[in-house]
mmCIF file of C-alpha atoms in Angstrom:
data_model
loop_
_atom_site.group_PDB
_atom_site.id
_atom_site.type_symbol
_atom_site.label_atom_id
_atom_site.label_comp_id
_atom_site.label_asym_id
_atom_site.label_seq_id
_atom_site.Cartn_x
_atom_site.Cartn_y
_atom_site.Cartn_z
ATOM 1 C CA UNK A 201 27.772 -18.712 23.395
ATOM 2 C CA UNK A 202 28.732 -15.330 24.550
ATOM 3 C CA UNK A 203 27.113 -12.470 21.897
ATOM 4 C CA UNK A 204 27.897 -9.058 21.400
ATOM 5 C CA UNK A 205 24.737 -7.824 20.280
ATOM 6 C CA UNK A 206 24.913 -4.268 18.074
ATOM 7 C CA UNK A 207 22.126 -2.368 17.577
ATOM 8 C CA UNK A 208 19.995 0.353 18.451
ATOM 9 C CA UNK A 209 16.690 0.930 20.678
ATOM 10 C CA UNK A 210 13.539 2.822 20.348
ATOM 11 C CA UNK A 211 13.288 4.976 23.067
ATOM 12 C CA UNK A 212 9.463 4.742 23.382
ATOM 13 C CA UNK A 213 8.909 0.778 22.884
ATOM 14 C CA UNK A 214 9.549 -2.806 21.825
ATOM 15 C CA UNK A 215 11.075 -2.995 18.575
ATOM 16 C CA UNK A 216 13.058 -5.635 16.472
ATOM 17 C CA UNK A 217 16.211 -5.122 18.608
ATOM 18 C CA UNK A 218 14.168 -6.573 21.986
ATOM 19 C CA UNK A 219 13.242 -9.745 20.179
ATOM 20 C CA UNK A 220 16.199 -10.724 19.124
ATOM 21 C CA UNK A 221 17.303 -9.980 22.720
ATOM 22 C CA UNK A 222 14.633 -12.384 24.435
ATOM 23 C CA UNK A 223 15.481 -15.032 21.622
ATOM 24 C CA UNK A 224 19.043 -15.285 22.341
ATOM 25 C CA UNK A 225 18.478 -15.716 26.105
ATOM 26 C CA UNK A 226 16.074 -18.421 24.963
ATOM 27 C CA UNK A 227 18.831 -19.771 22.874
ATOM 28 C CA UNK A 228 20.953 -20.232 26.525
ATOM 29 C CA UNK A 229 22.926 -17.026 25.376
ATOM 30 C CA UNK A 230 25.407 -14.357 27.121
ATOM 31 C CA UNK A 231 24.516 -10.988 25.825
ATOM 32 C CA UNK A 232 26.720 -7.697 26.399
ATOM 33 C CA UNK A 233 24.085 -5.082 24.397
ATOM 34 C CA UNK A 234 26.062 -2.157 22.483
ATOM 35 C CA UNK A 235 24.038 0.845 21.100
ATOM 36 C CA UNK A 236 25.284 1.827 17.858
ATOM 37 C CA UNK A 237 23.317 5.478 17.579
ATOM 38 C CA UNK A 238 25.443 5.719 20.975
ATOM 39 C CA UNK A 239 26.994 9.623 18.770
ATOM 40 C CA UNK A 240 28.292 12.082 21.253
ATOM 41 C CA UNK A 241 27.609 14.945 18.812
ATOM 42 C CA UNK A 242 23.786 15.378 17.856
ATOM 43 C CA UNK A 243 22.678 14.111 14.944
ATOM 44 C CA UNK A 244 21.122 17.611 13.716
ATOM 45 C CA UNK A 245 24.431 18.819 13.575
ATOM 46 C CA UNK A 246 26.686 15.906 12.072
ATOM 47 C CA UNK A 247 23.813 15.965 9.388
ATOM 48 C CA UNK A 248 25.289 19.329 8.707
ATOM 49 C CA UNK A 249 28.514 18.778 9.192
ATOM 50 C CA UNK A 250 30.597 15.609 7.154
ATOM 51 C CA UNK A 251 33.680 16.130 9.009
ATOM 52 C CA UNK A 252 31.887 15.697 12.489
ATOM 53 C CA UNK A 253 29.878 12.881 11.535
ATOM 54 C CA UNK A 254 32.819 11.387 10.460
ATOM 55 C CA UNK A 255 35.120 11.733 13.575
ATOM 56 C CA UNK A 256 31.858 10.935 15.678
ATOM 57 C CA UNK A 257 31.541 7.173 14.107
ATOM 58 C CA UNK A 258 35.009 6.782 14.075
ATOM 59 C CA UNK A 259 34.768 7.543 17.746
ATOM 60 C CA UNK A 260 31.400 5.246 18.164
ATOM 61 C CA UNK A 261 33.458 2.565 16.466
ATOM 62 C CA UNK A 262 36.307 2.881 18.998
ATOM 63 C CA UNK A 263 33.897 2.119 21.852
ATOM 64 C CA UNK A 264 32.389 -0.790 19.905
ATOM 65 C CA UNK A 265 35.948 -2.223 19.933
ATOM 66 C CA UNK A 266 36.899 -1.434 23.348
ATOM 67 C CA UNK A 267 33.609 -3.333 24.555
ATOM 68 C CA UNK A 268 34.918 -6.164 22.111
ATOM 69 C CA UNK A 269 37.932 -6.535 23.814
ATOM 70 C CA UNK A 270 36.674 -5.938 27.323
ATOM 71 C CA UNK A 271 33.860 -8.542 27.061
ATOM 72 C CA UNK A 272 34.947 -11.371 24.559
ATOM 73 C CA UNK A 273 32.474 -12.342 22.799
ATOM 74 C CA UNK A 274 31.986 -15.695 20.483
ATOM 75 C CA UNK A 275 30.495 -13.737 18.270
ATOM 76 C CA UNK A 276 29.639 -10.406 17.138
ATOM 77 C CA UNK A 277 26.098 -9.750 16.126
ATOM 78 C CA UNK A 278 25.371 -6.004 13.984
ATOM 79 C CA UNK A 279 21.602 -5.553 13.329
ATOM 80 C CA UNK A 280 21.324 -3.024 10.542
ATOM 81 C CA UNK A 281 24.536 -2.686 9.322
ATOM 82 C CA UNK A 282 24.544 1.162 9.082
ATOM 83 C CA UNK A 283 27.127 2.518 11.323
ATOM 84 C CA UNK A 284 29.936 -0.180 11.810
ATOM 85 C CA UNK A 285 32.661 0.642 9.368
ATOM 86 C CA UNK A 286 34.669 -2.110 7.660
ATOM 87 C CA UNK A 287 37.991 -1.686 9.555
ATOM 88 C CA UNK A 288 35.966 -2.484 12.732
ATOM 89 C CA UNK A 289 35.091 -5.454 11.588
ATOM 90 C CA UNK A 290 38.536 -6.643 10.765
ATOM 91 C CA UNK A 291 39.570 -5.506 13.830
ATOM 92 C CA UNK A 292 36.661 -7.347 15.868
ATOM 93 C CA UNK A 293 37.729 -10.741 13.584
ATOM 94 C CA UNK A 294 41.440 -10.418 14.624
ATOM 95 C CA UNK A 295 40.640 -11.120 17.929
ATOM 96 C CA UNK A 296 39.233 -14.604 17.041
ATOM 97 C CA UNK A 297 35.330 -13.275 17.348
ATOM 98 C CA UNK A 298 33.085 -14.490 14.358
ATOM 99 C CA UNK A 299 31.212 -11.599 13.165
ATOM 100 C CA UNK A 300 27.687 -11.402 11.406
ATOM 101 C CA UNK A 301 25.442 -8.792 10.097
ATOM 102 C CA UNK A 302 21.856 -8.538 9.865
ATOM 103 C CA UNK A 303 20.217 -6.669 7.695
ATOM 104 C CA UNK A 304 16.579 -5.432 8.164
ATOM 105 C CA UNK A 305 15.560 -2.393 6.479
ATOM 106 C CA UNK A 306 13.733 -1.748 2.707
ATOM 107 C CA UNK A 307 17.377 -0.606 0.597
ATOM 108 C CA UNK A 308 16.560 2.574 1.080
ATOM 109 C CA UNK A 309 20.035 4.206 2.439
ATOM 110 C CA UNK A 310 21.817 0.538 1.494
ATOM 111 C CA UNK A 311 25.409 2.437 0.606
ATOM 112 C CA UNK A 312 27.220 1.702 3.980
ATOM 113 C CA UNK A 313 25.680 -1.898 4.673
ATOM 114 C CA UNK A 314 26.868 -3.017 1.140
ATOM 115 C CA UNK A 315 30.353 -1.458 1.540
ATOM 116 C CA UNK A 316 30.662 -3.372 5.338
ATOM 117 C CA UNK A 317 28.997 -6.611 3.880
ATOM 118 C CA UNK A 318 32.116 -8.479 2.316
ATOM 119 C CA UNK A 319 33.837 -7.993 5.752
ATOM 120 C CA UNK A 320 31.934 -10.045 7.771
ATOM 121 C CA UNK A 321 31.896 -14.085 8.200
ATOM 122 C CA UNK A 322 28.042 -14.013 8.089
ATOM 123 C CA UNK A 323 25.052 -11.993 6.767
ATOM 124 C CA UNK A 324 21.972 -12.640 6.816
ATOM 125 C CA UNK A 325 19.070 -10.378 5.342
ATOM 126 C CA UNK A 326 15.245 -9.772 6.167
ATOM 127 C CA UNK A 327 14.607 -9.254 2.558
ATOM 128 C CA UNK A 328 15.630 -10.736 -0.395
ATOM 129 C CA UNK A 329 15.911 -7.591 -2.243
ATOM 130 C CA UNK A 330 19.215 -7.626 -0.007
ATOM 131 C CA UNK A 331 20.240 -10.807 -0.584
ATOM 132 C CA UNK A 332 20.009 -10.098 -4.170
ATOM 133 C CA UNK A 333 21.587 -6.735 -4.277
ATOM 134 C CA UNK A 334 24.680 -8.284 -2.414
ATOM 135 C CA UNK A 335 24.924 -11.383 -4.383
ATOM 136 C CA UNK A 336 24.881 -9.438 -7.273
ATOM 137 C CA UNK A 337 27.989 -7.046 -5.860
ATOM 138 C CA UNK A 338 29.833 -10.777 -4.939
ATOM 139 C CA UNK A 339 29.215 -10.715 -1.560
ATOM 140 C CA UNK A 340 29.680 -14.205 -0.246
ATOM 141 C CA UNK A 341 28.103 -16.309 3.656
ATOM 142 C CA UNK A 342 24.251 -15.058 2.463
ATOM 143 C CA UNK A 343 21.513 -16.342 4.405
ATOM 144 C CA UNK A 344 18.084 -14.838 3.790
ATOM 145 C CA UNK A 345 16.410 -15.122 7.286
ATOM 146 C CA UNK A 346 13.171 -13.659 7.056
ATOM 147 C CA UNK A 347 11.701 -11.433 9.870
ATOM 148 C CA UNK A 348 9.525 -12.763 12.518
ATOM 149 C CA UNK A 349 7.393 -12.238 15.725
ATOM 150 C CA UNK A 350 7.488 -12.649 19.363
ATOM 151 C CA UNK A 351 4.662 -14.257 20.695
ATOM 152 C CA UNK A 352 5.370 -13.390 24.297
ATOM 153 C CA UNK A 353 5.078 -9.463 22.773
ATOM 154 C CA UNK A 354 2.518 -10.372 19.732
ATOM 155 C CA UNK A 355 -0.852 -12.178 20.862
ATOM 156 C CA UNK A 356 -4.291 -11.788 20.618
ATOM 157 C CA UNK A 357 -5.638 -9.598 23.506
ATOM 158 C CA UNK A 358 -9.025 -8.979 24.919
ATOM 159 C CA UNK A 359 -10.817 -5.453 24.816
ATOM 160 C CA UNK A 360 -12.769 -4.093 27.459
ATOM 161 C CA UNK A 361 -16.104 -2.202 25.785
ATOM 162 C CA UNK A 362 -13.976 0.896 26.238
ATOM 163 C CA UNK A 363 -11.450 -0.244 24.614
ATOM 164 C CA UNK A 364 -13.404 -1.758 21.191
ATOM 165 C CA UNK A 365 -14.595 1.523 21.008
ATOM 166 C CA UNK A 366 -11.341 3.148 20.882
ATOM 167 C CA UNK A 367 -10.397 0.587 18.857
ATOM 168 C CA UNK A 368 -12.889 -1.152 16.558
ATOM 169 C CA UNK A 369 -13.322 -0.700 12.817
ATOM 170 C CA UNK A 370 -13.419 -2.187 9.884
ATOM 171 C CA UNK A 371 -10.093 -1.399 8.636
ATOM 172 C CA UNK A 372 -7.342 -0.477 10.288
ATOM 173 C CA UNK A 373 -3.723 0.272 9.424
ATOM 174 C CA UNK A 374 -0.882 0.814 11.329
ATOM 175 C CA UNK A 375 2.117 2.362 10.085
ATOM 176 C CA UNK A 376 3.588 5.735 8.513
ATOM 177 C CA UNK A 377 1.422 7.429 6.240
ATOM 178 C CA UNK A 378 4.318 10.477 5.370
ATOM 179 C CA UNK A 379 3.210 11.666 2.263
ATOM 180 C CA UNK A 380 7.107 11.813 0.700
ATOM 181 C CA UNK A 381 8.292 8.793 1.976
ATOM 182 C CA UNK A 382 5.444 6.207 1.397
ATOM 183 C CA UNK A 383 3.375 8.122 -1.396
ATOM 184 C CA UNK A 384 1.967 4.589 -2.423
ATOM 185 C CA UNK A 385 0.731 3.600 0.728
ATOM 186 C CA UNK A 386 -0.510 7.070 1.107
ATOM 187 C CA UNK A 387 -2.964 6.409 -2.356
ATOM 188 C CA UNK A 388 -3.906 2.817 -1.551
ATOM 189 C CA UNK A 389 -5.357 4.252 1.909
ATOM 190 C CA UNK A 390 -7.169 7.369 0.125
ATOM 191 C CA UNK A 391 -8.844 4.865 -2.094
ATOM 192 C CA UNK A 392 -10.507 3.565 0.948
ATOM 193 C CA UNK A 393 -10.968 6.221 2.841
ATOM 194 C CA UNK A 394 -14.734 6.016 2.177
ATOM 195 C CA UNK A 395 -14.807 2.624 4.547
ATOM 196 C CA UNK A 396 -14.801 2.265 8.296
ATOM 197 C CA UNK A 397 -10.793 3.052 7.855
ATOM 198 C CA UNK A 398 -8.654 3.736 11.001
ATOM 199 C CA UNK A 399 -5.217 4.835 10.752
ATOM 200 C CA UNK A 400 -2.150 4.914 13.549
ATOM 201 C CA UNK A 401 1.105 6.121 13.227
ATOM 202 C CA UNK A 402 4.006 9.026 12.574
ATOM 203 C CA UNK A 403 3.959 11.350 9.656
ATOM 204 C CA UNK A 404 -0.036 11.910 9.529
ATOM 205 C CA UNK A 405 0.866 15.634 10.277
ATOM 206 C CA UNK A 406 2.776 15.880 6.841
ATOM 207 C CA UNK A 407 -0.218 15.155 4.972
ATOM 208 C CA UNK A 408 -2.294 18.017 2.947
ATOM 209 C CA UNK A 409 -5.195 19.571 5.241
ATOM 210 C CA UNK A 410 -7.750 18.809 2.416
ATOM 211 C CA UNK A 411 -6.168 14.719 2.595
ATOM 212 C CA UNK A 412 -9.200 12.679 3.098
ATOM 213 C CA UNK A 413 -7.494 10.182 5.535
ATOM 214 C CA UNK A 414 -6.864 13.421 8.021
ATOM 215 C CA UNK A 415 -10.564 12.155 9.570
ATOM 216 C CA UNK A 416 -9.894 8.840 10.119
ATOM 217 C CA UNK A 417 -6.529 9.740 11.782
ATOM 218 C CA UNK A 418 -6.670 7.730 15.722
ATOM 219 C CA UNK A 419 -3.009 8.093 16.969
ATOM 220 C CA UNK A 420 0.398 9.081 16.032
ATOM 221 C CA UNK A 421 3.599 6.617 16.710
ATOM 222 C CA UNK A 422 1.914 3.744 18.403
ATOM 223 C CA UNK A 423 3.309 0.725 20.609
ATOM 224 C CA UNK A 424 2.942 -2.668 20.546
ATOM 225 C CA UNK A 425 1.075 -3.227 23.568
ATOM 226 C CA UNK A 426 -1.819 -0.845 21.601
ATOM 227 C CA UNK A 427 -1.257 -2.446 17.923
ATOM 228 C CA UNK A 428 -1.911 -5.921 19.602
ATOM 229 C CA UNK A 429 -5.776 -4.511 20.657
ATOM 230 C CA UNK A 430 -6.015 -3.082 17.265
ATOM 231 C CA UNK A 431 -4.940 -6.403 15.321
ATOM 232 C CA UNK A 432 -7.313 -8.304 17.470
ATOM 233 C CA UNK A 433 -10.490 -6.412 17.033
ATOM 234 C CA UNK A 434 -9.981 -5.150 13.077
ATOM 235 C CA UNK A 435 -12.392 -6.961 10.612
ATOM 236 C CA UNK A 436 -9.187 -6.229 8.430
ATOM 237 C CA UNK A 437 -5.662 -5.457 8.759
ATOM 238 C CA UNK A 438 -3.571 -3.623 6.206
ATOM 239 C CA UNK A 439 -0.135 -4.432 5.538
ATOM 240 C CA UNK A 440 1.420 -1.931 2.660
ATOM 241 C CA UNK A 441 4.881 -2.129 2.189
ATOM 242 C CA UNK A 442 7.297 0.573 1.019
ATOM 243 C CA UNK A 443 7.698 1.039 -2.996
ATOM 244 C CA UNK A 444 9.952 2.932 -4.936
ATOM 245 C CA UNK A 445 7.739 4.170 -7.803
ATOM 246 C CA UNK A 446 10.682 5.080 -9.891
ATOM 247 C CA UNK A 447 11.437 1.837 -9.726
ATOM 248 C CA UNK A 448 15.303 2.432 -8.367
ATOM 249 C CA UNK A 449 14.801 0.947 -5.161
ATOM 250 C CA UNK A 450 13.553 -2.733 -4.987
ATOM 251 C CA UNK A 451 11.582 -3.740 -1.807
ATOM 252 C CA UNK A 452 10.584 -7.923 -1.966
ATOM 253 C CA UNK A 453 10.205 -8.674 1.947
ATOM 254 C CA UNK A 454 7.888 -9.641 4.376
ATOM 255 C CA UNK A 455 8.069 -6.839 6.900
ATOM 256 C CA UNK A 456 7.545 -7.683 10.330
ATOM 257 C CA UNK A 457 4.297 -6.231 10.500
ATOM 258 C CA UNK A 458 3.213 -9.421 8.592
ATOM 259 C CA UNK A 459 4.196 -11.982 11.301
ATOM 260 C CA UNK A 460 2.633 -9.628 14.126
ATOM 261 C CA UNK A 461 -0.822 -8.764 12.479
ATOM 262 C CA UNK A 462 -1.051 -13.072 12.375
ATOM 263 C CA UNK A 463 0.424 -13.811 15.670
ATOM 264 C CA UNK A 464 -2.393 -11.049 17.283
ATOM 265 C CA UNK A 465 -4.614 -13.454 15.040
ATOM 266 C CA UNK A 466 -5.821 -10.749 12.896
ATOM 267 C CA UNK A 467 -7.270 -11.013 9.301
ATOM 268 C CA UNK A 468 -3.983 -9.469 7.394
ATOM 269 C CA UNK A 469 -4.395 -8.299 3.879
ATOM 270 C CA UNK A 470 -0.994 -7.320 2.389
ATOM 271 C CA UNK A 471 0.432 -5.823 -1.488
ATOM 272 C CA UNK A 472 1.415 -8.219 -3.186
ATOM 273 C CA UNK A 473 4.949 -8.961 -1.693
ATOM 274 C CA UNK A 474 7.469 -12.020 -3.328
ATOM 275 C CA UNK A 475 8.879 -12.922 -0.082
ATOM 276 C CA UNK A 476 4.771 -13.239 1.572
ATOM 277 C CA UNK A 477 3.888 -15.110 -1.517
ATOM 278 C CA UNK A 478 7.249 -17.370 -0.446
ATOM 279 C CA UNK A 479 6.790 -17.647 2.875
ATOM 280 C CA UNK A 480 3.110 -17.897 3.615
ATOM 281 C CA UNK A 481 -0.666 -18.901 1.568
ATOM 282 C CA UNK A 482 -2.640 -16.773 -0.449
ATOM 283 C CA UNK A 483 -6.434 -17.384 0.786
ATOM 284 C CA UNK A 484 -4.716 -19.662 3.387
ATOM 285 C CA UNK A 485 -2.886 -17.610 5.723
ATOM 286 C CA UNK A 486 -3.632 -13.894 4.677
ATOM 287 C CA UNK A 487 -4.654 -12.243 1.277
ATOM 288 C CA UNK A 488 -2.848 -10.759 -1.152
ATOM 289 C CA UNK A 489 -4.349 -7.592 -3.421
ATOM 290 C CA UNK A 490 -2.772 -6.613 -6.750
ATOM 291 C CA UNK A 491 -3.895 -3.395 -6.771
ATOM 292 C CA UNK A 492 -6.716 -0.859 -5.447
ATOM 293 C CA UNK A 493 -9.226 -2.278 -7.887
ATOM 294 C CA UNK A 494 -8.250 -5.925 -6.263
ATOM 295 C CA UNK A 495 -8.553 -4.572 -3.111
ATOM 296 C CA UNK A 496 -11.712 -2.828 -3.595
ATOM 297 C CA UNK A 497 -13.042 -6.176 -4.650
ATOM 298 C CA UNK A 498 -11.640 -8.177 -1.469
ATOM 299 C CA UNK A 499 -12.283 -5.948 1.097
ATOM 300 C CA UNK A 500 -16.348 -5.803 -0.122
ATOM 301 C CA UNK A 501 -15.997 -9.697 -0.158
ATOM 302 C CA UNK A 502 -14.351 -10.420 3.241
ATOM 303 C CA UNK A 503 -16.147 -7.949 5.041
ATOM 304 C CA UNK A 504 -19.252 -9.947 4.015
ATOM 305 C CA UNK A 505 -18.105 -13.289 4.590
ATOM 306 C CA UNK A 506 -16.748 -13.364 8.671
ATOM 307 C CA UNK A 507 -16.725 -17.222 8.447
ATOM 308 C CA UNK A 508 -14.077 -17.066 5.736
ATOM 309 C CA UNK A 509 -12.176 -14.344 7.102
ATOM 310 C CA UNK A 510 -12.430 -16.483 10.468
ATOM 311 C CA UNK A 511 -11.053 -19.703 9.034
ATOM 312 C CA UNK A 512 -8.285 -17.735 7.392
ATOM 313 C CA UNK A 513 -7.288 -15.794 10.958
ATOM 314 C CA UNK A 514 -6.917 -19.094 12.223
ATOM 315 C CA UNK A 515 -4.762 -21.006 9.567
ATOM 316 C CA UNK A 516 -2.395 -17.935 9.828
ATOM 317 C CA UNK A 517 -2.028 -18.027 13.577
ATOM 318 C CA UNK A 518 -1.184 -21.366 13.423
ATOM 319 C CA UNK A 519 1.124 -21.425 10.911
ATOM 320 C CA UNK A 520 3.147 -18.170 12.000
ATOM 321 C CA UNK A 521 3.694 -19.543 15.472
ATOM 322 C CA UNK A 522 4.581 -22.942 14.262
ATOM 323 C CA UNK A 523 7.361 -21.537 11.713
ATOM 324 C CA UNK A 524 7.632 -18.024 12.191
ATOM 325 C CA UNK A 525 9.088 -16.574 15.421
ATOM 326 C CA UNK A 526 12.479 -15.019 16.433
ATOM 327 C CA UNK A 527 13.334 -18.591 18.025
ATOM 328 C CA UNK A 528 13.094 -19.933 15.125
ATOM 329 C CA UNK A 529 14.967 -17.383 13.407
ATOM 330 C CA UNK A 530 17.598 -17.195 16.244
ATOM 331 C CA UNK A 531 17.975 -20.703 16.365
ATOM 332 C CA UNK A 532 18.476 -21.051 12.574
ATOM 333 C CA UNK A 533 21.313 -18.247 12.633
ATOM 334 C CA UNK A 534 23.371 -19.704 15.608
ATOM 335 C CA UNK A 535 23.212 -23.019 13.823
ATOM 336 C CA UNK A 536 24.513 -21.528 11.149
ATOM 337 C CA UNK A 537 27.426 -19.911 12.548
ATOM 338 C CA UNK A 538 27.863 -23.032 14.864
ATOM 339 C CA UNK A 539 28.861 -25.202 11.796
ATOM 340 C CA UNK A 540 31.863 -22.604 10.771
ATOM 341 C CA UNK A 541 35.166 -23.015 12.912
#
């Protein structure tokens, strides 16, 4: 099956977009990659300017087409869903090429992806907030296909004693702590800040100088070939996922940090999540916490009880790899698409 995958990359490491990648070569597929940031004007100024933005993605679009036509594909893949307007898409599907759109971000900025939705044969979404909020606006071909890891990227890793002293603590969470964007997360990590807490990742500048988590601040952005030494020597690994507190903005899914914490075999606690609670076992594979009083109260009783954290790590490293990886996700959505002529 030849695969026009659409997407873009981080520039400084391994995100979503190379799993996918490495599962659909896995799969026995022909990729042709196509970066949809891939704007000729910078984005600092089409943020200023609507009618530049405009003509830019109208330009990106053409390119996405010309590759269409140039390289053939079976099917056309969009991951995000963001920058590919509708009239592409009909344009891609008059030439024959199934098209399918994956969506994989909290609902955040969900305007665009909804409006391109009904145009494609296929979509498929990491949450089932999305799911919802299309099913609701009559979208029809929904799939929920949860994220996943990549256990040739995600595995437990051994420390050197330099290392586990970079590395080692009690708690550790990965992941942006911007004050605007994530206040939530930001007060669930205050509220422990009095623990062996270590914390990695962007938007730790934006907090207030007098913030007690500036301390226990270890790195900025961080890749996956650090997280993985992190997940594997953390008593505990927070997982706290992005919520609205007006209560606009629903966010149900299990990001991917989920899958990777397990696949690193790491002891994962994680808010309390629907989509977790669907996919994986409470006090089986990871924990779930209610709320900072819950957490309070599970974090002082896992901390003291290594064989039960221990037996846990293992159940969900077991049961991630054995259900849980972009294989299995890839394979699932190619099957899928296989059955429609």
């Amino acid at each position: 099956m030849k695969i026009l995958l659409s997407t873009c990359r981080n520039p400084h490491f391994a995100t979503i977009t190379e799993y996918i990648e490495s599962a659909l070569k896995a799969a026995g597929c022909d990729i042709l990659f196509f970066n949809d940031m891939d704007f000729v004007i910078p984005r600092r100024i089409r943020s200023l300017i609507s009618c530049l933005h405009n003509l830019d993605l109208k330009l990106l679009n053409k390119k996405l087409f010309a590759q269409v036509k140039s390289f053939k594909p079976d099917v056309f893949l969009e991951v995000g869903g963001h920058r590919i307007l509708p009239e592409t898409i009909e344009d891609i599907k008059k030439c024959r090429v199934k098209t399918a759109l994956l969506t994989i971000d909290a609902p955040r900025d969900f305007d665009p992806v909804a409006k391109a939705a009904p145009y494609y044969d296929f979509i498929f979404t990491g949450g089932s907030e999305a799911y919802e909020i299309l099913k609701d606006a009559g979208v029809k071909n929904l799939y929920w296909l949860p994220f996943a890891c990549d256990p040739d990227f995600h595995k437990p890793v051994s420390l050197t004693d330099e290392e586990k002293e970079v590395y080692d603590c009690d708690i550790a969470f990965v992941g942006s702590v911007h004050p605007e964007l994530y206040p939530y997360r930001v007060k669930i990590l205050e509220s422990l800040s009095n623990y062996n807490l270590a914390i990695w990742g962007p938007g730790t500048e934006d907090l207030p100088s007098d913030s007690p988590l500036k301390p226990l601040i270890r790195g900025g952005k961080t890749p996956y070939n650090v997280w993985t030494k992190i997940y594997s020597v953390a008593k505990i690994v927070l997982c706290i996922h992005f919520k609205d507190l007006s209560g606009k903005i629903p966010c149900y899914q299990a990001s991917p940090r989920v899958y990777e914490v397990m696949a690193c075999k790491g002891f994962l606690m994680v808010d309390n999540q629907r989509d977790v609670l669907t996919l994986f076992g409470d006090r089986e594979d990871l924990v779930v916490f209610k709320d900072i009083d819950d957490l309070k109260r599970l974090v002082e009783y896992y901390l003291h009880h290594p064989e039960e954290r221990q037996k846990i790590t293992e159940t969900g490293y077991k049961t991630v790899l054995s259900k849980h990886t972009y294989k299995h996700r890839i394979r699932e959505m190619l099957s899928i698409i296989a059955q429609v002529e």
